[in-house]
Amino acid sequence: MTGYIIKRIIVAILTLLVIMTVTFLLMNAIPGSPFLTEKSTPEMIARANAKYGLDKPLYVQLWNYIKSYLKGDLGTSLKMQEGTPVSTIIFHQGKFELSLKLGLYALLLAVVLGIPLGCIAAYNRGTWIDGFLRVVTTVGVAIPTFVLATLLLVTFAVKLQWLPTVSGSLTTWKAYVMPVISLSFYYLCYVAKLTRTSMLDAINQDYIRTARAKGVKTRSVILKHALRNSLIPVITYLGPVMAGIITGSFVVESTFSIPGLGKYFVQSVLNRDYPVIMATTVVLSALVIIMNLVVDIAYKIVDPRITLTSKEA
Amino acid sequence: MKKTLAMLIALCMVFSMVFTASAFADEPFVVNACIASEPETIDPGLISSVDGSTYTQHQFENLMKYQMVDDLAADDPNMHNTEVVLGQAASYEVSDDMCVYTFTLRDDIFWSDGEPVKAQDFVYSWQRLVDPETASDYGYFLDNIVLNAAAIQAGEKDKSELGIEAVDDKTLVITLEAPCAYFLEICAFASLMPLREDVVEGNDDWTDPENIVVNGPYKVVEWVHDSYIRMEPNKYYYDVDNLGPDAIVWWLSDSQTAIISGYQSGEYSFVEDFPTDLIESLVESGDCFVNPYVGTYYLYLNCDKIPDWRVRAAMTLAVDRENIVENVTQGGQVPATGFVASGILDSEGNDFASGVSDLGALYNTLQEMYPDADLETYSGKCELAQELYAEAVEEGAWDPSTTVVYNFNTSDTHKAIAEACGADWKSVLDMDITLENQEWATYTNGLGEHKFGVARLGWIADYNDPVTYLELMVTDGSYNYGLYSNESFDEAIAEAKATLAGPDRDELLYSAEETLFGEGGFPVCPIYYYTSIYCMNGLTNVAFTGMGYYFFWYAQQV
């Protein structure tokens, strides 16, 4: 297992280098400049490019990025917070922490409610409970996040005034309610649907029939035998979702005025703030890689038959 | 017993009333405003946005300043106009040739760390702005105004050669290239605020709350990025005793839904930028007001892609501006009658946009050329448009099967305006248009490459003078994206820039704008004059300038 993890870390570093190169080439391929405004002139842009080394050949710029990343320096923002180190923006201003907190709570809600709802629907297959849950989860998957977020905002903040319109830095429990629900609802419904499908698949397997024939109680059949196997597709789904839930929190962060990383990630692309684009991409890619590793290890825990290395096989 | 009980209850009520009243009296007066999202910077030398300038105007004070006057900006009794008056300067003298201004600074002006404000602080900030090393968006701002500014920007001279000198701590001499009618207005501009060299130099974080040193009425005390900026009075400001709010919190949001929700729930007392479809109901409820805003929304008509001026004129005439402002933008905008925005004044104080005739510069020359045309009605304009277009087609100057590319940056409003214009051109001229939507950075890049047929832009005045608009169209100008070139227009602008304010200069500028919309012209199709739309609740004594800045220095609770 240790050897496997070390191997995965080496592969992760190489993957990040590839991601950096591709990101760098893509962001330089799209037109525009961080210094373009309604009132900027070509001369001003040229001067600004020279000031920040953007006039150098692309391979030199890329090498400079890699060198500074190896030293732990993520560069400085060119536009959105001009002159501020990107590491300060991401980590010290709490953006990453806020998005991570929001994402984790949303994920937690999706798992804690989604899996049981999926189990209930599968267990009550064909009944009105199953029908009701299927309608709710289908609506949940179909409804765009911005619609749900706006609906919650207008109902609970503007009309009823129970919750604040500005969630800000999420310092009170009330500030969490609407952003977490808005962010998690899609995933919650998707996890419920996924659990239901894989649970139904598992329920029809021979080992479940055997367990039932042996007189094992239904609850035990569901929780001990069926659920464990039906969780594998859910776990596969949850890995990338963790990173997606952070980058995808743009709409929620914007609607509830939360100064998180999701919003910053999208804005950095629109503003052509190259160092911020690069840093947010690398940080989020690292997160995806880590989550994929965690998922692989979780497979092993859920189903010991799964092998991680060829040696184990 | 009953009497005693009644007395006790009465006493309790009196105590509770007194207690409640004193609690309210002690409650700090905080203005919660939301005017934009996170500013790129609040460094005066680097700002280029209206919101960034607003924060700067609250934190710094220039030689001149915007002062609230009794006049109301619009129909809101709580919103006042401003005028430019002496700020950090106690007085000024102008030389006979109007090229040398000598300012004497006030004695009671201090930075927020208690140090006195000196003339050298102005010299430093002005030199810093024009220094190419600073790479400021407004580095060009003093070009051809203050001596050597353009040469310094071009890298031909050192910044120390800028025409600004501190004779002593309290005397500042500024030398101009030529007389400048709007120089005093420039002296209130946000990019030219004084700065302390020892605070700014070598410190990239100098605008952080713990480092910043200001000389204006308020000072940033807390900045949670992407969330809010909190300002409190600068105790060293000379008029600190008369300031209104105990704190101003600028909430930073880019979501129109979030902004208007914050206002409707009572969390914000002042907001700008909210969904246009709510404007009508908000105006009816008495929350929303419309201020005239010195800006023009216009379309570039590329002289390279649409080479015949009659086609460009026809396109300009065929746009139904009334329909756009009433049904598309719905924010009280005014249909444009020229390129220079309404609110820009001539030397006699007349609105330049309606200075010559009721028709406006957009139609004056055409009316002279085609006296029979009825340019007061939309149908009359369409008739002339069809005539001009047919002439161009007949002479082979324009191929009617050409499809013109209309570029705009991503926005529902820009898209709706593009569709409205496209529909007008199709119905009036039978002209085919392709709409191309691009996100901002790609879009602005494309403007400089001149690949479009039509492209939108808005221009907000930097100062109150027609030159701020007209010089955009000089040959090879950085913003002349439509590639217009007219020697007599260029000469008129150059002459006007070197002429003192007065009837002669007005005449030059009026005729220059008419040249722009005469034979060989129409490089732009002005659509409407901007308005500044805001919602305000519970505040009075708020001030506004047509450049788009709102001031809360002397705001009071209603």
PDB file of C-alpha atoms in Angstrom, chain B residues 45 61-64 101 103 119-131 134 138-139 141-142 145-147 149 152-153 159 162-165 172-176 183-195:
ATOM      1  CA  GLY B  45      -2.352  56.050  -9.288  1.00  0.00           C
ATOM      2  CA  GLU B  61      -8.530  64.880  -1.154  1.00  0.00           C
ATOM      3  CA  ASN B  62      -6.958  66.702  -4.071  1.00  0.00           C
ATOM      4  CA  LEU B  63      -6.101  70.367  -4.601  1.00  0.00           C
ATOM      5  CA  MET B  64      -9.739  70.783  -5.605  1.00  0.00           C
ATOM      6  CA  TYR B 101      -0.956  77.743 -11.718  1.00  0.00           C
ATOM      7  CA  PHE B 103      -1.433  76.696  -5.476  1.00  0.00           C
ATOM      8  CA  ALA B 119       3.392  70.201  -1.784  1.00  0.00           C
ATOM      9  CA  GLN B 120       6.003  67.482  -2.418  1.00  0.00           C
ATOM     10  CA  ASP B 121       3.282  64.834  -1.901  1.00  0.00           C
ATOM     11  CA  PHE B 122       1.464  66.173  -4.957  1.00  0.00           C
ATOM     12  CA  VAL B 123       4.683  66.307  -6.969  1.00  0.00           C
ATOM     13  CA  TYR B 124       5.378  62.669  -6.094  1.00  0.00           C
ATOM     14  CA  SER B 125       1.919  61.381  -7.033  1.00  0.00           C
ATOM     15  CA  TRP B 126       1.666  63.343 -10.290  1.00  0.00           C
ATOM     16  CA  GLN B 127       5.130  62.210 -11.361  1.00  0.00           C
ATOM     17  CA  ARG B 128       4.270  58.647 -10.362  1.00  0.00           C
ATOM     18  CA  LEU B 129       1.120  58.705 -12.510  1.00  0.00           C
ATOM     19  CA  VAL B 130       2.908  59.769 -15.704  1.00  0.00           C
ATOM     20  CA  ASP B 131       5.935  57.548 -15.073  1.00  0.00           C
ATOM     21  CA  THR B 134       3.870  52.772 -13.059  1.00  0.00           C
ATOM     22  CA  TYR B 138      -4.506  56.946 -16.651  1.00  0.00           C
ATOM     23  CA  GLY B 139      -0.830  57.550 -17.357  1.00  0.00           C
ATOM     24  CA  PHE B 141      -4.236  61.703 -18.508  1.00  0.00           C
ATOM     25  CA  LEU B 142      -1.934  64.737 -18.312  1.00  0.00           C
ATOM     26  CA  ILE B 145      -1.913  69.382 -20.558  1.00  0.00           C
ATOM     27  CA  VAL B 146       0.912  69.501 -18.015  1.00  0.00           C
ATOM     28  CA  LEU B 147       4.337  70.376 -19.381  1.00  0.00           C
ATOM     29  CA  ALA B 149       3.710  64.767 -19.563  1.00  0.00           C
ATOM     30  CA  ILE B 152       7.576  61.367 -20.166  1.00  0.00           C
ATOM     31  CA  GLN B 153       4.879  58.856 -21.077  1.00  0.00           C
ATOM     32  CA  LYS B 159       9.519  62.080 -14.807  1.00  0.00           C
ATOM     33  CA  LEU B 162       7.075  67.087 -15.425  1.00  0.00           C
ATOM     34  CA  GLY B 163       5.733  70.626 -15.108  1.00  0.00           C
ATOM     35  CA  ILE B 164       5.052  70.421 -11.386  1.00  0.00           C
ATOM     36  CA  GLU B 165       7.275  71.843  -8.676  1.00  0.00           C
ATOM     37  CA  LEU B 172       2.952  74.123  -5.596  1.00  0.00           C
ATOM     38  CA  VAL B 173       3.571  75.441  -9.100  1.00  0.00           C
ATOM     39  CA  ILE B 174       2.106  73.605 -12.074  1.00  0.00           C
ATOM     40  CA  THR B 175       3.112  74.565 -15.605  1.00  0.00           C
ATOM     41  CA  LEU B 176       0.877  73.654 -18.528  1.00  0.00           C
ATOM     42  CA  PHE B 183      -7.576  72.291 -15.583  1.00  0.00           C
ATOM     43  CA  LEU B 184      -9.169  73.036 -12.207  1.00  0.00           C
ATOM     44  CA  GLU B 185     -11.627  70.206 -12.766  1.00  0.00           C
ATOM     45  CA  ILE B 186      -8.679  67.906 -13.422  1.00  0.00           C
ATOM     46  CA  CYS B 187      -7.249  68.965 -10.055  1.00  0.00           C
ATOM     47  CA  ALA B 188     -10.127  67.108  -8.361  1.00  0.00           C
ATOM     48  CA  PHE B 189      -9.518  63.887 -10.323  1.00  0.00           C
ATOM     49  CA  ALA B 190      -9.014  60.677  -8.348  1.00  0.00           C
ATOM     50  CA  SER B 191      -5.834  59.553 -10.135  1.00  0.00           C
ATOM     51  CA  LEU B 192      -4.048  62.752  -9.112  1.00  0.00           C
ATOM     52  CA  MET B 193      -4.587  62.506  -5.356  1.00  0.00           C
ATOM     53  CA  PRO B 194      -1.486  63.306  -3.277  1.00  0.00           C
ATOM     54  CA  LEU B 195       0.516  60.336  -2.013  1.00  0.00           C
TER      55      LEU B 195
END
